[in-house]
Amino acid sequence: MSNYLSVLSLAVTVLALVITLLTLYVAWRIPHQIMISQRYAELLTEYRSIEMGEAIFSIIKFFVHDCANKMDVIEKNYVEHYNKEICKKHPKRSLHFKRRLVDHFFWLLGDLMYNPDYPLHLPHKQVRRDFSKNEHYLLHILHHMNKAASSKECRLDPSLIDKCSCGCHPSGNSPMDKYRNKLYEESSHWE
């Protein structure tokens, strides 16, 4: 009888340990999942805003009208557009500002999906449900516009930055660039 009780006691102890570990995991996971879900909901609301819609419309209009739906002229035409707009008094109306607004949105989306510092990530399935091939095309256009925006023609005096010794990331290797590139790859699966 004492063997039976000691085995039963051991089984109850193991079961209690398993339940405790499971409870701790759930208590750890739920707040992180809520944070990711809330941030994603905020991003979707931002994506549906009038300001974002106008920015996306401006990018598409630039691609259709200024680039004649040709990817290979985006960079050249963007630089020309940028140089025309740089002297305007209303930067919020510039294509450069609108590109940055949309690009930043996608960077934040990529951050939720790929940032290794987050214990949980936004599920790809959820993003695929909410975004389509149209966003994939938009990301492709942004990719070319970003290349143009980082060119010498769209920068201030780069010699000041080139001489910087603070240890900042070289162009193209920042987390923003990495997450944006991963998101672009992921977007090819959006329907």
CSV table of C-alpha atoms in Angstrom, one decimal:
chain,number,residue,atom,x,y,z
A,1,MET,CA,0.0,0.0,0.0
A,2,SER,CA,2.8,2.4,0.8
A,3,ASN,CA,4.3,1.8,-2.7
A,4,TYR,CA,1.0,2.6,-4.2
A,5,LEU,CA,0.7,5.8,-2.2
A,6,SER,CA,4.3,6.9,-3.1
A,7,VAL,CA,3.7,6.3,-6.8
A,8,LEU,CA,0.4,8.1,-6.6
A,9,SER,CA,2.1,11.0,-4.7
A,10,LEU,CA,4.8,11.1,-7.4
A,11,ALA,CA,2.2,11.1,-10.2
A,12,VAL,CA,0.3,14.0,-8.5
A,13,THR,CA,3.6,15.9,-8.0
A,14,VAL,CA,4.5,15.5,-11.7
A,15,LEU,CA,1.0,16.5,-12.8
A,16,ALA,CA,1.1,19.6,-10.6
A,17,LEU,CA,4.5,20.5,-12.0
A,18,VAL,CA,3.2,20.1,-15.6
A,19,ILE,CA,0.1,22.2,-14.8
A,20,THR,CA,2.3,24.8,-13.1
A,21,LEU,CA,4.6,25.0,-16.1
A,22,LEU,CA,1.7,25.1,-18.5
A,23,THR,CA,0.1,27.9,-16.5
A,24,LEU,CA,3.4,29.9,-16.5
A,25,TYR,CA,3.7,29.5,-20.2
A,26,VAL,CA,0.2,30.6,-20.9
A,27,ALA,CA,0.6,33.6,-18.4
A,28,TRP,CA,3.8,34.6,-20.3
A,29,ARG,CA,2.3,34.1,-23.8
A,30,ILE,CA,-1.0,35.8,-23.5
A,31,PRO,CA,0.3,39.3,-22.8
A,32,HIS,CA,2.7,39.1,-25.7
A,33,GLN,CA,0.1,37.8,-28.0
A,34,ILE,CA,-2.3,40.6,-26.9
A,35,MET,CA,0.5,43.2,-27.5
A,36,ILE,CA,1.2,41.9,-31.1
A,37,SER,CA,-2.6,41.7,-31.8
A,38,GLN,CA,-3.2,45.3,-30.6
A,39,ARG,CA,-0.3,46.7,-32.5
A,40,TYR,CA,-1.4,44.9,-35.6
A,41,ALA,CA,-5.0,46.2,-35.2
A,42,GLU,CA,-3.5,49.8,-34.9
A,43,LEU,CA,-1.5,49.2,-38.0
A,44,LEU,CA,-4.6,48.1,-39.9
A,45,THR,CA,-6.4,51.1,-38.8
A,46,GLU,CA,-3.5,53.3,-39.9
A,47,TYR,CA,-3.4,51.5,-43.3
A,48,ARG,CA,-7.1,52.3,-43.8
A,49,SER,CA,-6.7,56.0,-43.0
A,50,ILE,CA,-7.3,58.7,-45.5
A,51,GLU,CA,-3.7,59.9,-45.2
A,52,MET,CA,-2.3,56.5,-46.0
A,53,GLY,CA,-4.8,56.0,-48.9
A,54,GLU,CA,-3.7,59.3,-50.4
A,55,ALA,CA,-0.1,58.3,-50.0
A,56,ILE,CA,-0.7,54.9,-51.7
A,57,PHE,CA,-2.7,56.6,-54.4
A,58,SER,CA,0.2,59.1,-55.1
A,59,ILE,CA,2.7,56.2,-55.4
A,60,ILE,CA,0.4,54.3,-57.8
A,61,LYS,CA,-0.3,57.5,-59.8
A,62,PHE,CA,3.5,58.1,-60.0
A,63,PHE,CA,4.1,54.6,-61.2
A,64,VAL,CA,1.2,54.6,-63.8
A,65,HIS,CA,1.6,58.2,-65.1
A,66,ASP,CA,5.2,59.1,-64.6
A,67,CYS,CA,6.7,55.7,-65.1
A,68,ALA,CA,4.1,54.4,-67.7
A,69,ASN,CA,3.9,51.1,-65.6
A,70,LYS,CA,7.6,50.4,-66.3
A,71,MET,CA,9.6,49.2,-63.3
A,72,ASP,CA,13.0,50.0,-65.0
A,73,VAL,CA,12.3,53.8,-65.0
A,74,ILE,CA,11.1,54.2,-61.4
A,75,GLU,CA,14.5,55.1,-60.0
A,76,LYS,CA,15.3,57.7,-62.6
A,77,ASN,CA,11.8,59.2,-62.5
A,78,TYR,CA,11.8,59.2,-58.7
A,79,VAL,CA,15.0,61.2,-58.6
A,80,GLU,CA,13.6,63.7,-61.0
A,81,HIS,CA,10.4,64.0,-59.0
A,82,TYR,CA,12.3,64.4,-55.8
A,83,ASN,CA,14.5,67.2,-57.2
A,84,LYS,CA,11.5,69.1,-58.4
A,85,GLU,CA,9.7,68.7,-55.1
A,86,ILE,CA,12.6,69.4,-52.7
A,87,CYS,CA,12.2,73.2,-53.0
A,88,LYS,CA,8.4,73.1,-52.3
A,89,LYS,CA,7.1,74.6,-49.1
A,90,HIS,CA,4.7,71.7,-48.3
A,91,PRO,CA,6.7,68.6,-47.7
A,92,LYS,CA,3.6,66.6,-46.6
A,93,ARG,CA,2.3,66.8,-50.1
A,94,SER,CA,5.6,65.5,-51.7
A,95,LEU,CA,5.9,62.1,-53.1
A,96,HIS,CA,9.0,61.6,-51.0
A,97,PHE,CA,7.0,62.2,-47.8
A,98,LYS,CA,4.3,59.8,-49.0
A,99,ARG,CA,6.8,57.1,-49.9
A,100,ARG,CA,8.3,57.4,-46.5
A,101,LEU,CA,4.9,57.1,-44.8
A,102,VAL,CA,3.9,54.0,-46.7
A,103,ASP,CA,7.4,52.5,-46.3
A,104,HIS,CA,7.4,53.1,-42.6
A,105,PHE,CA,4.0,51.3,-42.3
A,106,PHE,CA,5.5,48.2,-44.0
A,107,TRP,CA,8.6,48.4,-41.9
A,108,LEU,CA,6.4,48.3,-38.7
A,109,LEU,CA,4.5,45.4,-40.2
A,110,GLY,CA,7.8,43.6,-40.9
A,111,ASP,CA,9.0,44.4,-37.4
A,112,LEU,CA,6.0,42.6,-35.9
A,113,MET,CA,6.6,39.6,-38.1
A,114,TYR,CA,10.4,39.3,-37.9
A,115,ASN,CA,12.0,41.1,-35.0
A,116,PRO,CA,14.0,38.5,-33.1
A,117,ASP,CA,13.7,40.5,-29.9
A,118,TYR,CA,10.0,39.8,-29.7
A,119,PRO,CA,9.1,36.5,-28.0
A,120,LEU,CA,6.2,36.0,-30.4
A,121,HIS,CA,5.6,37.2,-34.0
A,122,LEU,CA,2.7,38.2,-36.0
A,123,PRO,CA,1.6,35.0,-37.9
A,124,HIS,CA,2.1,35.0,-41.6
A,125,LYS,CA,-1.3,33.4,-42.1
A,126,GLN,CA,-3.0,36.4,-40.5
A,127,VAL,CA,-1.1,38.9,-42.7
A,128,ARG,CA,-1.9,36.8,-45.8
A,129,ARG,CA,-5.5,37.0,-44.9
A,130,ASP,CA,-5.5,40.8,-44.7
A,131,PHE,CA,-3.2,41.7,-47.6
A,132,SER,CA,-3.2,40.8,-51.2
A,133,LYS,CA,-1.0,40.7,-54.3
A,134,ASN,CA,-1.7,44.5,-54.7
A,135,GLU,CA,0.4,45.1,-51.6
A,136,HIS,CA,3.1,42.9,-53.1
A,137,TYR,CA,3.1,45.1,-56.2
A,138,LEU,CA,3.1,48.2,-54.0
A,139,LEU,CA,6.1,46.8,-52.0
A,140,HIS,CA,7.9,46.2,-55.3
A,141,ILE,CA,7.4,49.8,-56.5
A,142,LEU,CA,8.5,51.0,-53.0
A,143,HIS,CA,11.6,48.9,-53.3
A,144,HIS,CA,12.6,50.7,-56.5
A,145,MET,CA,11.7,54.1,-55.0
A,146,ASN,CA,13.7,53.3,-51.9
A,147,LYS,CA,16.7,52.5,-54.0
A,148,ALA,CA,16.3,55.9,-55.7
A,149,ALA,CA,15.8,57.7,-52.4
A,150,SER,CA,19.0,56.3,-51.0
A,151,SER,CA,21.0,57.3,-54.1
A,152,LYS,CA,23.4,60.2,-54.1
A,153,GLU,CA,20.9,62.3,-56.1
A,154,CYS,CA,18.4,62.3,-53.2
A,155,ARG,CA,20.8,62.9,-50.4
A,156,LEU,CA,22.3,65.8,-48.7
A,157,ASP,CA,26.1,66.0,-48.5
A,158,PRO,CA,27.0,62.3,-48.0
A,159,SER,CA,30.6,63.1,-47.0
A,160,LEU,CA,29.5,64.0,-43.5
A,161,ILE,CA,27.9,60.6,-43.0
A,162,ASP,CA,30.7,58.7,-44.7
A,163,LYS,CA,33.2,60.1,-42.2
A,164,CYS,CA,30.9,59.1,-39.3
A,165,SER,CA,32.7,56.8,-36.8
A,166,CYS,CA,29.8,56.1,-34.4
A,167,GLY,CA,29.3,52.5,-35.6
A,168,CYS,CA,26.0,53.0,-37.4
A,169,HIS,CA,24.8,50.4,-39.9
A,170,PRO,CA,25.9,50.7,-43.5
A,171,SER,CA,23.2,51.3,-46.0
A,172,GLY,CA,21.0,48.3,-46.6
A,173,ASN,CA,21.9,46.4,-43.4
A,174,SER,CA,19.7,48.1,-40.9
A,175,PRO,CA,16.9,46.2,-39.3
A,176,MET,CA,14.4,48.3,-41.2
A,177,ASP,CA,16.0,47.2,-44.5
A,178,LYS,CA,16.1,43.6,-43.4
A,179,TYR,CA,12.5,43.4,-42.2
A,180,ARG,CA,11.3,45.3,-45.3
A,181,ASN,CA,13.1,42.8,-47.6
A,182,LYS,CA,11.7,39.8,-45.6
A,183,LEU,CA,8.3,41.3,-45.8
A,184,TYR,CA,8.6,41.8,-49.6
A,185,GLU,CA,9.6,38.1,-50.0
A,186,GLU,CA,6.6,37.1,-47.8
A,187,SER,CA,4.3,39.3,-49.8
A,188,SER,CA,4.8,37.2,-52.9
A,189,HIS,CA,2.6,34.6,-51.2
A,190,TRP,CA,-0.3,37.0,-50.6
A,191,GLU,CA,-3.4,36.2,-52.7
